[in-house]
Structure formats: C-alpha cells, structure tokens
Amino acid sequence: MSNTYRDSCGAGLENEEFVDILEERRRSSDLGHALRTFSPHPYKGAESCSNADLNKAVLESQYLRYIAKEIAAETGSSVEEVREEACGILEEMSQNLQLKCIRLMGFTMSKVLKRLYSGIFVNMEGLNMLQQSIQEHPVILMPNHRSYMDFLIISYIMFTYDIPMPFIAAGIPLAGMKLVGEVLRRSGAFFIRRAIGSDKLYWAVLSEYVRTIVKTGIAPLEFYVEGLRSRTLKSVMPKLGMMHMVMEPFFKGEVYDITLIPISISYDRVLEESLLAHELLGIPKLKESTTALLKASKVLQEDYGSMHVNFGRPMSVRHLCEGKINRCQYNLVPRDLPQKPSAEVQACVSWLANLMVRVQEEGSVMGPWALMACLLLQAPTIVLTEEGLPWQELTDKTLWLRKLALDFGARLNWPSGQGQAPDTDVMSSTVALHGSVVNRKSGRVFLVQEEVPARNRPISPEEEMISTAAVVLMLASYRNMSLHIFVRPALLATALHITKTTQKDELLAFFCFLRDVFSNEFIFIPGNSSQDFEEACFLLKKCGAIHVSEQEVTVSDAGLEVLSFLQALLQPFIDSYQVIFRYLCENEVHVHAEKQFLTAVRNLATELILSGELHTYEALSSDTHKNVLSALQRLDTVTKSRASEQNEYTVNKAAVRRIDDILSGKIPPQMLHTTPEAKL
C-alpha cells in the first residue's frame, strides 16, 4: 500500500537532544513540583468537559440510542433496561481525571523514579512538537508497551511540561486493585474489559466513548496499539479494535484531521524481567492487586539504569490515508448509524497500525546490553553455565556489533567520546547492572543460576532445566530489543544460507516465504515485501557483506562474519517453529485444543532439550507457540474453531510438512512463487 515506512512519515528526529528530566527533580523540591501552577494549552476548540458531561454525551448520542433500540428488539428487553445496562458499563469504564490526584501522583512518582532510575531522558524536540500538535487537532498518543511503568511515565512527563493530561485506555484488572485502581481512574485511566467477544452493547459504549473523546478533542487519547504488554520485549502484532475506533471520526468527516504521536519507551533494565520470563514458561501470571504491588516494593532497592522516552514526529492521518481510502462510502449512511468497515477500511487501519509499531521500533534507543545479549545467546548454554564466555572475546565482539548496528541505522545509548567512560568501562557497568542474568568472575561471563527453593528431595533434571530456561528467556528478551534493527538482513542471510543460491529472484521468493512464516514474530508492514528485501540488500551491501547486481546477490569474503551472526540470530526462531511443526505432523491427532497443545509442545521441547537434540530454550516459550498457531492460521494450514469454552485447531498436516520442508531447504526456491505477497 505504500513505500517503506520511512517514506510514509519521515519518522526519525535527527540529532534530537535528550534531556534528563530527573536532574531537576534531584535538585529541587518534589512537593514544589507537584503543587506548582499547571496551565496547559488545550485543543483550540475544546471546552472543559467534566466526567459527568462526557458520560452524558455518550449516553445521549444518536448512535447509542439506535443500538439500544436494536438490542431491545433482539432481546425482548425494554429500551430503558438496555440504557440502564449501558449506564453501568460506562460507570465501570470511565475516567474521572482530577488535578489533585495528578498532583499526588506527580509527587509519588518523583520519589519512585529517582530511586529506580539513574536518568529518564526525553527528546525535547518531540515534546515541543507534541505541545504544538495538541492545539491544532485531536491527538492520539501511541506508546509501545514493555513495562507497567509505561502507563505512568507519559502522564508524568506531560504534567512536568504543562501539556494537557491524556485519557489512557487501561485493562480492567487494574481497576480492581484497591485504592490503586481509583487513583489511576482519577489520573485519567479508563478501563476496558479484556474479553469483549460479541457483546454488542459493550462494543457500542466503548466505541462511542472513544469517538466522543476524539471528536471533541477534550484531552489527548493514549492507548497501546499492541494491546497487552509485550512479555518478550519485542514488538507485538497490533490489535486493530481501538485503532479503528480512533480513526472513525476522521473516516466519517467528523474531524478535519487527527494527529498520531508514536512514542518509543526504552529501558536499560525492565522491572518485570523475571516475572515475564516465568510467565512465558507457563507459570501463571500474578493477579494485579495492591498487595502484590506492595510486595514488589523491594524493587526500589535495585538499580534499573536509565529510561529513554522518544516522542516521535507527529503524523497526520489525513496525509497518511491520502490515496488509500475513499471516504465517500461513509456518506451513504448517516454518521450516527453503525456501519461495518469495508475491506478497504480494514486494510488501511491494519496498515496504519503496523506502521505505528514500526515507527515506535525506529524511535527506540538501545543500550550496550541489547547487543551483548545477542552475542551471549549465540554461545552454547552449557558454555555460559559451566565454562563462562571469555570477557575479552565478548567485549571485542560487542564493539564489532556496535559498528554493524550503527551501519544498520540503530539509535544507541552508548556513553563514549570526549570526557566519557572508556568502552570497556561502559560494558563492565552494563554487565554489573544485569547481575540478575549474568555475573563476571575470573575474566569470564557466566549465566546466573536461579536459586531453587530448599526441599527434601533432590532437584530433578526438568526443574534444573526450567531454572536455566528462565534466565535464558530473560537474556532473550533483552536481545529482542535489537531485533528490529537486524531482522530484514537476517532474513536475507538465512535465505542465502538455506538455499545456497545467488539468483536474486530465488532469494526474493525465499525471503518472502520467511517473512510470511515469521509475520507474527516480527513486525512487517503489509504489502512491503519487495521494499523489505531491497532494504536487506542495501544494508548488507552497505556493510560490505554482499555484492548486488541486477540478477545476483553474492557473498563477499569479508561478509561471512556478518552473515554468520545474522543467520545465528534467527536460528532460535527457526528451531522453535520446527519443534512445533514436528509435533503437529507426528501427532496422530488432527484437532488440538489450545490449552492441551501448549502443554504438549512444551513437554516435547523439554524432552528434546534434556536429550541434547534441541539447544534452543526459547522453544519452551508460550508466546512462540501461540505465534506459530497464528502464523499457520494465516497461511491457511490450520483452521481455528471454538468448541465449548476453548479454542480448537484443525491441522492440515501435509501443508505444515511442506512449510517445514521449505524451511529445511528440502524444497528448492525455484518451486516457490516468486511474486511478493504470494500465499504459500
């Protein structure tokens, strides 16, 4: 649908100045900061609107009146009963922003942030552009989601710089936290149920609530396009429901334009690192509660390094959608009536959502640890646990990788240059910061072994393996923070490695195959296969790894090290997918219930790791298992159906086996479709 995402939005802010907002907080009074005059400049046409006024506008809208009558006719209830139910939904959902609560949060956050972080760096150019944008059009803030801290930090920055406070879409479990839920509501959070399903009234109330905020411009709206927090620290495929709701006022011509602000939040170290790794291994997620929050207060005694918050260049929806959507279709039905989005609208919303995630990736800032994690994971786990990796080898290789990452356009937070610490000191302090994952002794770096609780019986091989796996998955999460930089060149490196061909059209066909298979694992903009391939060629040529002619791509002598690194970077994903393909093809069952499937695949991966046949602990990750199911569904090799309360999947084993054979190099690239975007 477009050229590359760079062409679409000019995403990068070149040479932006990042300012540590905690520096001022360390010098002056936190109470003074919380109580100072707060005088933001709102959207030009927006009048102040109380929570009660907003709820009234939603309940009395023509749209909700129409839906209430429809539901009453379908269910045999009275319109009043349906409206009463809508009123209850709104009460559960709506925010109740109050300045005194914002001040309390500002004071508390100042104390907490100074304990947790050495610095919180914000790009001032992006912040200034946001301030300007809010006065011109309704603004949608779209941060990535890596930590619970994301939820609070944007509001804290906006309060600090006198920018109107956002209304924030949050998951309903947070509302159930005693005291905390109410504080969040009064800080601008509105709460959405996780599983809405086909609840027509809930959808109607939520969409009208969101559209009313956007249409009136009473506050910037903030939501996570990825939906849930990423448990792997890499970007998650966007959810499209909320994206469609915020876009609809523009599609219907109710606003002239909407401004999207991509926000990239990057952490040196994430508060929930251990919790996330254990969730991926099937250990149930702790319920959000005030008690759990208080128990987690011990994190205040640890160092989490720095955080970077990069406010991206404001993006005009009007400009982005030009030529992609015909808004006349909305003139055929009155604006206040529900209208099913056309395929064209759905494709446009999907394209925009994926674009936003890519721009978030583009704006993220990586530290040395993301690069070191890439390299540590390419060493055999047994070496990391028993012998250790030589420190000199790791530092030399990290400096080599830093150059490659910069060649590929990465934004690096690496203190170097005049008056800064030497590179070896930067890497030493980085390893010290991540003492929960690795430790350094006698000139070698070792993986930390998780402490297993004392017990009467000896620890089993399975328990020992899970304890190692938790630390490996923590390390993998930090590696994932850099994958968006390397993934396109890595797909081409893998295509070169598996096909052993130099023909450009064959490599393109295999590249598109890999991109299709891993489209739930990494973010690719729909319709951009050829551009992604060209980008991969350009980057590998730029670093001297390949020569590119009109018909051929050949490896240079100097390119072997780069290609070997990139191919090894993708290998854990290939290995993990092949374990699942093997399970689906060898198992006699054709229909799999999701819950049993996840357990069975983890058991198979455990068995293969213990036998020494598999070396990829990432094959144990439930996120990977779910991504494979979604990918196979998208590729029409698995069909999903809902039986009773659980999802069931019917498998076309021959089609899965073919994908596995292509991935293993058993089917030559000449047998693949050479047109980009072709279905397998």
XYZ file of C-alpha atoms in Angstrom:
680
model
C 0.000 0.000 0.000
C 2.947 2.318 0.415
C 6.630 2.733 0.063
C 8.701 1.995 3.126
C 7.557 3.320 6.481
C 10.411 5.844 6.329
C 8.895 7.350 3.182
C 5.481 7.442 4.804
C 6.265 9.541 7.808
C 9.837 10.759 7.962
C 9.821 9.011 11.310
C 13.219 9.905 12.652
C 14.059 13.027 14.559
C 17.668 13.646 13.616
C 20.208 14.677 16.270
C 17.485 15.206 18.822
C 18.516 16.471 22.214
C 17.580 14.167 25.077
C 17.243 15.848 28.458
C 17.308 14.009 31.789
C 14.101 15.151 33.494
C 15.226 13.662 36.822
C 18.170 16.054 37.034
C 15.891 18.935 38.045
C 13.975 16.655 40.422
C 17.198 15.776 42.258
C 17.983 19.472 42.734
C 14.624 20.899 43.787
C 11.577 20.121 45.911
C 9.278 17.293 44.804
C 6.423 18.910 46.712
C 7.051 22.213 44.920
C 6.985 20.357 41.571
C 3.663 18.668 42.444
C 1.966 21.858 43.701
C 3.190 24.340 41.092
C 0.760 26.067 38.711
C -0.376 23.665 35.979
C -1.654 25.624 32.973
C -1.715 23.514 29.787
C -2.942 24.860 26.416
C -5.753 22.599 25.172
C -7.019 21.792 21.673
C -8.282 25.035 20.091
C -11.986 24.243 20.015
C -12.202 22.161 23.180
C -14.117 23.422 26.171
C -13.531 21.978 29.611
C -15.629 18.862 29.983
C -16.272 17.039 33.259
C -16.501 13.283 33.569
C -20.294 13.606 34.022
C -20.601 15.759 30.864
C -18.594 13.237 28.815
C -20.680 10.289 30.042
C -23.912 12.206 29.341
C -22.775 12.998 25.770
C -22.047 9.285 25.209
C -25.367 8.053 26.659
C -27.428 10.628 24.763
C -25.677 10.127 21.415
C -27.815 9.152 18.443
C -25.526 6.152 17.882
C -26.131 4.664 21.341
C -29.879 5.382 21.143
C -30.016 3.454 17.855
C -28.024 0.485 19.257
C -30.171 0.420 22.430
C -33.346 0.132 20.330
C -31.768 -2.605 18.197
C -30.664 -4.641 21.253
C -34.050 -4.168 22.945
C -35.796 -5.534 19.826
C -33.356 -8.501 19.632
C -33.555 -9.465 23.320
C -37.141 -8.523 24.201
C -35.916 -6.071 26.876
C -37.159 -2.504 27.162
C -35.014 0.350 25.801
C -34.804 1.721 29.372
C -33.321 -1.574 30.625
C -30.714 -1.554 27.844
C -29.850 2.087 28.577
C -29.557 1.240 32.280
C -27.083 -1.511 31.399
C -25.148 0.938 29.173
C -25.027 3.347 32.109
C -23.494 0.590 34.297
C -20.871 -0.206 31.623
C -19.960 3.479 31.408
C -19.653 3.752 35.185
C -17.271 0.773 35.240
C -15.284 2.138 32.302
C -14.998 5.908 32.534
C -12.094 8.012 33.774
C -12.540 10.682 36.426
C -9.487 12.907 35.925
C -8.826 15.216 38.898
C -5.920 17.610 39.191
C -5.390 16.976 42.907
C -4.887 13.274 42.135
C -2.452 14.159 39.345
C -0.501 16.250 41.861
C -0.407 13.341 44.322
C 0.785 11.019 41.531
C 3.379 13.614 40.469
C 4.803 13.767 43.994
C 4.836 9.967 44.473
C 6.289 9.314 41.012
C 9.139 11.776 41.571
C 10.159 9.820 44.674
C 9.848 6.409 42.997
C 11.545 7.334 39.708
C 14.587 8.827 41.445
C 15.032 5.585 43.387
C 14.659 3.314 40.350
C 16.451 5.154 37.530
C 19.747 6.947 37.113
C 18.084 9.124 34.448
C 14.904 9.499 32.385
C 15.849 11.019 29.030
C 13.186 12.774 26.941
C 13.685 14.283 23.474
C 12.681 17.928 23.781
C 12.093 18.500 20.049
C 9.443 15.777 20.003
C 7.848 17.153 23.167
C 7.677 20.670 21.697
C 6.035 19.316 18.531
C 3.507 17.412 20.663
C 2.674 20.615 22.560
C 2.016 22.389 19.247
C 0.008 19.482 17.771
C -2.403 19.349 20.732
C -3.547 22.892 19.944
C -4.273 22.096 16.277
C -6.007 18.696 16.003
C -7.210 15.847 18.243
C -4.088 13.935 19.327
C -3.638 10.195 19.820
C -0.598 9.161 21.895
C 0.669 5.709 20.935
C 3.464 4.388 23.181
C 4.954 0.908 22.950
C 4.259 -1.302 25.980
C 7.135 -3.064 27.731
C 6.505 -2.421 31.443
C 3.822 -1.281 33.875
C 5.951 1.849 34.185
C 4.883 2.873 30.629
C 1.423 3.571 31.965
C 2.582 6.311 34.328
C 5.621 7.859 32.698
C 3.845 9.650 29.801
C 1.417 11.389 32.186
C 4.305 12.319 34.479
C 6.213 13.946 31.598
C 3.123 15.795 30.366
C 2.387 17.114 33.848
C 6.032 18.232 34.188
C 5.914 20.185 30.915
C 2.419 21.707 31.204
C 0.849 19.601 28.436
C -2.841 18.539 28.778
C -3.164 15.234 30.640
C -4.206 12.269 28.466
C -7.121 9.891 28.908
C -5.499 6.444 28.943
C -7.014 3.122 27.827
C -6.159 0.520 30.507
C -7.044 -3.126 31.180
C -9.934 -3.725 33.600
C -7.801 -5.792 36.071
C -6.077 -2.546 37.122
C -9.459 -1.070 38.118
C -9.907 -3.937 40.607
C -6.792 -3.006 42.593
C -7.916 -1.477 45.912
C -7.090 2.208 46.178
C -4.643 1.993 43.226
C -7.493 1.452 40.735
C -9.263 4.595 41.944
C -6.040 6.635 41.878
C -5.449 5.535 38.270
C -9.050 6.402 37.321
C -8.614 9.879 38.813
C -5.338 10.199 36.921
C -7.141 9.781 33.590
C -7.351 5.991 33.068
C -10.492 4.469 31.575
C -10.822 0.717 31.899
C -11.604 -1.814 29.167
C -12.558 -5.454 29.605
C -10.026 -7.881 28.155
C -12.554 -10.248 26.588
C -15.403 -8.314 24.962
C -16.274 -11.010 22.413
C -19.598 -10.349 20.707
C -21.074 -8.166 23.474
C -22.774 -5.682 21.165
C -23.699 -3.151 23.848
C -20.219 -3.098 25.382
C -18.650 -2.512 21.964
C -21.116 0.299 21.290
C -20.487 2.068 24.624
C -16.709 1.745 24.320
C -16.531 2.910 20.699
C -18.841 5.882 21.357
C -16.812 6.822 24.452
C -13.558 6.756 22.450
C -15.060 8.569 19.450
C -16.515 11.310 21.678
C -13.088 11.971 23.221
C -11.523 12.160 19.746
C -14.302 14.271 18.175
C -14.338 16.848 20.973
C -10.558 16.917 21.480
C -11.129 17.427 25.234
C -7.913 15.536 26.001
C -5.224 13.613 24.132
C -6.143 9.920 23.995
C -3.438 7.401 24.893
C -3.586 3.700 24.054
C -1.258 0.810 23.313
C -1.673 -0.306 19.709
C -0.023 -3.632 20.663
C -2.839 -4.260 23.150
C -1.166 -6.068 26.022
C 2.302 -5.526 27.445
C 4.931 -7.444 25.482
C 6.233 -10.347 27.557
C 9.231 -10.809 25.258
C 10.273 -7.092 24.989
C 9.874 -7.204 21.211
C 7.047 -5.592 19.297
C 3.739 -7.428 19.250
C 1.346 -7.582 16.288
C -1.057 -4.660 16.699
C -4.655 -5.096 17.811
C -6.989 -3.224 15.486
C -10.189 -2.617 17.519
C -9.130 0.568 19.306
C -7.217 1.775 16.236
C -10.407 1.604 14.208
C -12.378 3.477 16.894
C -9.937 6.405 16.998
C -9.810 6.615 13.199
C -13.561 6.556 12.619
C -14.226 10.282 13.344
C -11.792 11.097 10.518
C -13.248 8.497 8.140
C -16.734 9.919 8.781
C -15.586 13.504 8.304
C -16.409 14.491 11.904
C -12.900 15.953 12.325
C -10.678 17.517 9.680
C -7.584 15.602 10.797
C -6.180 13.505 13.642
C -2.555 13.604 14.773
C -0.862 10.333 15.767
C 2.164 10.575 18.068
C 4.297 7.397 18.154
C 6.216 7.156 21.443
C 9.172 4.814 21.959
C 9.937 3.937 25.588
C 13.257 2.132 26.045
C 14.673 0.665 29.252
C 18.189 -0.364 30.233
C 16.568 -2.883 32.570
C 12.892 -3.787 32.935
C 11.247 -4.037 36.360
C 9.338 -7.223 35.489
C 12.179 -9.144 33.750
C 11.965 -12.287 35.911
C 8.169 -12.259 36.129
C 7.838 -12.093 32.319
C 10.258 -14.992 31.753
C 8.352 -17.213 34.194
C 5.028 -16.328 32.530
C 6.479 -17.477 29.180
C 7.311 -20.823 30.800
C 3.682 -21.348 31.785
C 3.873 -20.151 35.383
C 0.554 -18.305 35.894
C 0.662 -14.516 35.855
C 0.203 -12.905 39.262
C -3.179 -11.167 39.565
C -2.855 -7.381 39.619
C -3.517 -6.379 43.232
C -2.483 -3.721 45.710
C -0.944 -6.421 47.947
C 1.220 -7.679 45.049
C 2.256 -4.075 44.362
C 3.329 -3.559 47.985
C 5.236 -6.869 47.971
C 7.035 -5.697 44.832
C 8.282 -2.597 46.681
C 11.652 -4.357 47.162
C 12.416 -3.356 43.551
C 13.008 0.148 44.938
C 16.282 -1.144 46.380
C 17.627 -2.130 42.942
C 19.185 -0.149 40.087
C 17.356 -0.167 36.741
C 19.725 2.102 34.812
C 18.182 4.739 32.573
C 14.999 5.098 30.514
C 14.593 6.898 27.187
C 11.224 8.323 26.119
C 11.302 9.365 22.469
C 8.270 11.369 21.278
C 8.139 10.745 17.534
C 7.296 13.186 14.781
C 3.530 13.971 14.713
C 1.829 12.070 11.890
C -1.244 13.404 10.086
C -3.924 10.771 9.477
C -5.219 12.900 6.600
C -1.800 12.796 4.932
C -1.189 9.100 5.638
C -4.583 7.988 4.287
C -4.393 10.042 1.113
C -4.996 7.744 -1.845
C -5.529 4.722 0.416
C -9.174 5.112 1.305
C -12.263 6.588 -0.311
C -14.182 8.291 2.493
C -17.241 8.831 0.272
C -18.515 5.391 1.332
C -19.329 6.954 4.712
C -21.646 9.491 3.051
C -24.068 6.739 2.079
C -25.155 6.076 5.673
C -25.981 8.703 8.341
C -22.961 9.287 10.601
C -24.829 8.257 13.744
C -25.701 4.806 12.465
C -23.373 1.814 12.865
C -21.516 0.885 9.703
C -19.466 -2.233 9.096
C -15.992 -1.227 7.884
C -15.246 -2.201 4.288
C -12.266 -4.370 3.335
C -10.536 -1.183 2.142
C -11.023 0.490 5.546
C -9.825 -2.622 7.403
C -6.708 -2.816 5.208
C -5.992 0.881 5.797
C -6.377 0.556 9.590
C -4.146 -2.547 9.615
C -1.507 -0.765 7.522
C -1.566 2.266 9.828
C -1.351 0.153 12.999
C 1.650 -1.803 11.690
C 3.252 1.436 10.523
C 2.915 2.901 14.022
C 4.631 -0.102 15.593
C 7.471 0.134 13.064
C 7.895 3.835 13.829
C 7.984 3.002 17.550
C 10.747 0.486 16.789
C 12.593 3.062 14.708
C 12.497 5.513 17.634
C 13.646 3.079 20.321
C 17.061 3.568 21.913
C 19.287 0.532 22.575
C 21.977 0.231 25.193
C 25.080 -1.990 25.079
C 23.204 -4.786 26.875
C 20.876 -5.467 23.915
C 23.969 -6.106 21.741
C 25.755 -8.164 24.402
C 22.624 -10.305 24.850
C 22.637 -11.089 21.085
C 26.190 -12.395 21.374
C 25.769 -14.271 24.672
C 22.809 -16.195 23.246
C 24.916 -17.367 20.298
C 27.217 -19.224 22.696
C 26.054 -22.737 23.743
C 24.121 -22.566 27.035
C 26.421 -25.169 28.593
C 29.381 -22.846 27.937
C 27.583 -19.957 29.640
C 26.597 -22.041 32.668
C 29.783 -24.108 33.162
C 32.862 -22.602 31.462
C 31.807 -18.992 31.013
C 32.466 -16.810 27.948
C 35.854 -15.012 27.937
C 35.270 -11.334 28.829
C 37.753 -10.094 26.227
C 36.019 -12.063 23.479
C 32.626 -10.652 24.492
C 33.822 -7.035 24.616
C 35.687 -7.253 21.280
C 32.657 -8.804 19.593
C 30.300 -6.219 21.162
C 32.372 -3.363 19.701
C 32.233 -5.100 16.310
C 28.445 -5.451 16.647
C 28.093 -1.808 17.712
C 29.593 -0.750 14.375
C 27.244 -3.075 12.472
C 24.200 -1.804 14.400
C 25.143 1.812 13.640
C 25.626 0.901 9.948
C 22.080 -0.513 10.027
C 20.675 2.728 11.494
C 20.319 1.843 15.188
C 19.915 4.520 17.863
C 22.442 3.612 20.532
C 22.703 4.894 24.068
C 26.433 4.380 24.441
C 28.292 6.968 26.537
C 31.534 7.486 24.619
C 33.664 10.262 23.248
C 35.423 13.137 24.925
C 35.123 13.139 28.689
C 33.093 9.901 28.688
C 33.943 6.497 30.115
C 36.105 4.098 28.030
C 34.199 1.398 26.128
C 35.361 -1.380 28.466
C 34.041 0.552 31.487
C 30.688 1.071 29.734
C 30.414 -2.690 29.154
C 31.581 -3.545 32.697
C 28.905 -1.322 34.264
C 26.327 -2.795 31.854
C 27.100 -6.347 32.996
C 27.021 -5.200 36.641
C 23.555 -3.658 36.082
C 22.285 -7.029 34.808
C 23.575 -9.121 37.711
C 20.216 -10.917 37.786
C 21.105 -12.535 34.418
C 24.919 -12.814 34.233
C 27.912 -12.437 36.514
C 31.564 -11.880 35.730
C 34.390 -13.644 37.521
C 37.971 -14.604 36.687
C 37.794 -12.871 33.295
C 34.726 -14.823 32.188
C 30.985 -14.167 31.979
C 28.564 -16.772 33.351
C 24.810 -17.163 33.225
C 23.329 -16.735 36.712
C 21.709 -19.918 38.016
C 18.338 -19.215 39.607
C 18.115 -20.197 43.246
C 15.829 -23.183 43.686
C 13.868 -23.227 46.994
C 15.235 -25.696 49.582
C 13.383 -29.032 49.622
C 13.730 -32.554 50.978
C 14.086 -34.295 47.625
C 16.892 -33.629 45.106
C 16.167 -31.281 42.208
C 15.008 -33.108 39.056
C 16.619 -32.550 35.608
C 13.337 -30.899 34.460
C 13.373 -28.415 37.373
C 17.017 -27.614 36.768
C 16.327 -27.059 33.079
C 13.356 -24.742 33.781
C 15.517 -22.727 36.169
C 18.145 -22.283 33.393
C 15.414 -21.581 30.838
C 14.041 -18.683 32.925
C 17.409 -16.908 32.827
C 17.907 -17.683 29.107
C 14.468 -16.193 28.343
C 15.359 -13.069 30.339
C 18.501 -12.760 28.210
C 16.473 -13.402 25.037
C 14.078 -10.572 25.982
C 16.952 -8.090 26.027
C 18.249 -9.442 22.712
C 14.752 -8.919 21.311
C 15.095 -5.177 21.918
C 17.555 -5.054 18.999
C 15.849 -7.473 16.583
C 14.019 -4.796 14.567
C 17.449 -3.474 13.504
C 18.705 -6.832 12.262
C 15.642 -8.838 11.208
C 15.460 -7.923 7.489
C 19.185 -8.505 6.817
C 18.877 -11.685 8.953
C 16.070 -12.997 6.712
C 18.274 -12.456 3.657
C 21.303 -14.033 5.394
C 19.111 -17.055 6.231
C 17.819 -17.237 2.642
C 21.430 -17.269 1.378
C 22.377 -19.936 3.949
C 19.440 -22.301 3.311
C 19.011 -22.004 -0.474
C 22.714 -21.815 -1.418
C 21.573 -19.815 -4.463
C 22.849 -16.461 -5.750
C 19.855 -15.760 -8.023
C 18.119 -12.595 -6.862
C 14.591 -13.712 -7.831
C 15.025 -17.028 -5.976
C 16.362 -15.245 -2.912
C 13.425 -12.819 -3.049
C 10.986 -15.769 -3.191
C 12.610 -17.411 -0.160
C 12.851 -14.077 1.674
C 9.083 -13.591 1.141
C 8.460 -17.139 2.375
C 10.421 -16.449 5.596
C 8.678 -13.107 6.010
C 5.296 -14.834 5.672
C 6.151 -17.537 8.185
C 7.520 -15.074 10.767
C 4.953 -12.295 10.301
C 3.540 -12.973 13.778
C 7.032 -12.924 15.275
C 8.302 -9.643 13.795
C 6.535 -6.534 12.537
C 6.331 -6.190 8.763
C 4.174 -3.570 7.072
C 1.556 -5.301 4.873
C 2.386 -5.050 1.176
C 6.035 -4.155 1.726
C 7.811 -7.444 0.882
C 9.805 -6.043 -2.038
C 10.816 -2.939 -0.081
C 11.903 -5.113 2.873
C 14.035 -7.245 0.522
C 15.588 -4.141 -1.051
C 16.303 -2.740 2.408
C 18.022 -6.004 3.416
C 20.150 -5.913 0.231
C 21.009 -2.247 0.785
C 22.114 -2.750 4.419
C 24.191 -5.869 3.706
C 25.798 -4.156 0.736
C 26.462 -1.037 2.850
C 28.424 -3.038 5.447
C 30.346 -4.869 2.686
C 28.806 -8.311 3.312
C 27.372 -8.855 -0.183
C 27.642 -7.698 -3.798
C 24.345 -6.999 -5.563
C 23.812 -6.948 -9.327
C 20.565 -6.921 -11.289
C 20.276 -10.711 -11.262
C 22.573 -11.882 -8.460
C 23.414 -11.491 -4.795
C 26.848 -12.870 -3.929
C 28.648 -13.057 -0.594
C 31.895 -11.122 -0.233
C 34.906 -12.616 1.568
C 34.524 -10.007 4.294
C 30.800 -10.753 4.664
C 30.991 -14.211 6.224
C 31.217 -12.929 9.816
C 28.216 -10.604 9.392
C 26.079 -13.236 7.641
C 27.017 -15.908 10.167
C 25.977 -13.624 13.064
C 22.670 -12.697 11.397
C 21.801 -16.262 10.477
C 22.542 -17.392 14.069
C 20.310 -14.562 15.338
C 17.299 -16.045 13.519
C 18.149 -19.707 14.242
C 16.375 -19.971 17.641
C 13.115 -18.909 15.970
C 13.565 -21.452 13.161
C 14.398 -24.223 15.664
C 11.379 -23.355 17.828
C 8.989 -23.323 14.866
C 10.354 -26.653 13.622
C 9.715 -28.289 17.022
C 6.062 -27.265 16.719
C 5.839 -28.375 13.073
C 7.269 -31.726 14.151
C 4.700 -32.076 16.932
C 1.794 -31.234 14.595
C 2.987 -33.612 11.853
C 3.950 -36.586 14.064
C 0.992 -36.439 16.428
C -1.846 -38.712 15.355
C -4.475 -36.171 16.420
C -5.796 -33.774 13.752
C -7.720 -31.465 16.094
C -5.904 -29.794 19.001
C -7.395 -27.892 21.935
C -5.212 -24.833 22.570
C -4.545 -25.474 26.272
C -3.502 -29.106 25.764
C -1.494 -28.143 22.673
C 0.607 -25.594 24.624
C 1.332 -28.143 27.373
C 2.180 -30.928 24.897
C 4.532 -28.739 22.833
C 6.337 -27.561 25.970
C 6.691 -31.216 27.081
C 8.159 -32.185 23.690
C 10.612 -29.255 23.775
C 11.613 -30.200 27.355
C 12.246 -33.798 26.270
C 14.339 -32.703 23.262
C 16.427 -30.254 25.331
C 17.107 -32.862 28.038
C 18.126 -35.423 25.407
C 20.546 -32.913 23.827
C 18.720 -32.945 20.478
C 17.493 -29.339 20.864
C 19.617 -26.453 22.134
C 17.024 -23.661 21.972
C 15.375 -22.926 25.311
C 13.160 -20.397 23.514
C 11.201 -23.365 22.150
C 9.636 -23.502 25.655
C 8.064 -20.044 25.333
C 4.257 -19.957 25.227
C 4.381 -16.733 23.158
C 6.290 -18.574 20.418
C 3.779 -21.446 20.485
C 0.850 -19.022 20.079
C 2.662 -17.126 17.308
C 3.139 -20.364 15.358
C -0.573 -21.205 15.639
C -1.495 -17.685 14.436
C 1.002 -17.917 11.549
C -0.296 -21.309 10.420
C -3.851 -19.988 10.593
C -2.883 -17.002 8.446
C -1.211 -19.369 5.968
C -4.405 -21.474 5.782
C -2.732 -24.622 7.123
C -4.577 -24.596 10.451
C -8.263 -23.772 10.992
C -9.477 -22.353 14.285
C -12.904 -23.146 15.715
C -14.438 -22.553 19.137
C -15.661 -25.712 20.837
C -17.361 -25.170 24.218
C -15.172 -22.596 26.029
C -11.847 -23.363 24.383
C -10.202 -22.760 21.030
C -9.629 -25.797 18.845
C -7.345 -26.060 15.820
C -7.728 -28.456 12.888
C -4.390 -29.139 11.200
C -3.627 -29.783 7.533
C -0.538 -31.938 8.143
C 0.572 -32.041 4.504
C 0.603 -28.234 4.328
C 2.534 -27.940 7.627
C 5.038 -30.561 6.397
C 5.565 -28.551 3.201
C 6.364 -25.388 5.181
C 8.793 -27.404 7.317
C 10.425 -28.882 4.185
C 10.888 -25.426 2.632
C 12.365 -24.119 5.898
C 14.752 -27.090 5.991
C 15.895 -26.459 2.402
C 14.378 -29.729 1.105
C 12.250 -27.867 -1.449
C 14.332 -25.678 -3.781
C 13.471 -21.950 -4.035
C 12.563 -22.411 -7.737
C 9.440 -24.257 -6.503
C 8.201 -21.179 -4.607
C 6.036 -18.414 -6.016
C 8.332 -15.550 -6.947
C 5.712 -12.823 -6.600
C 5.950 -10.980 -3.297
C 2.901 -11.374 -1.019
C 2.049 -14.706 -2.711
C 0.411 -17.239 -0.401
C 2.457 -20.348 0.257
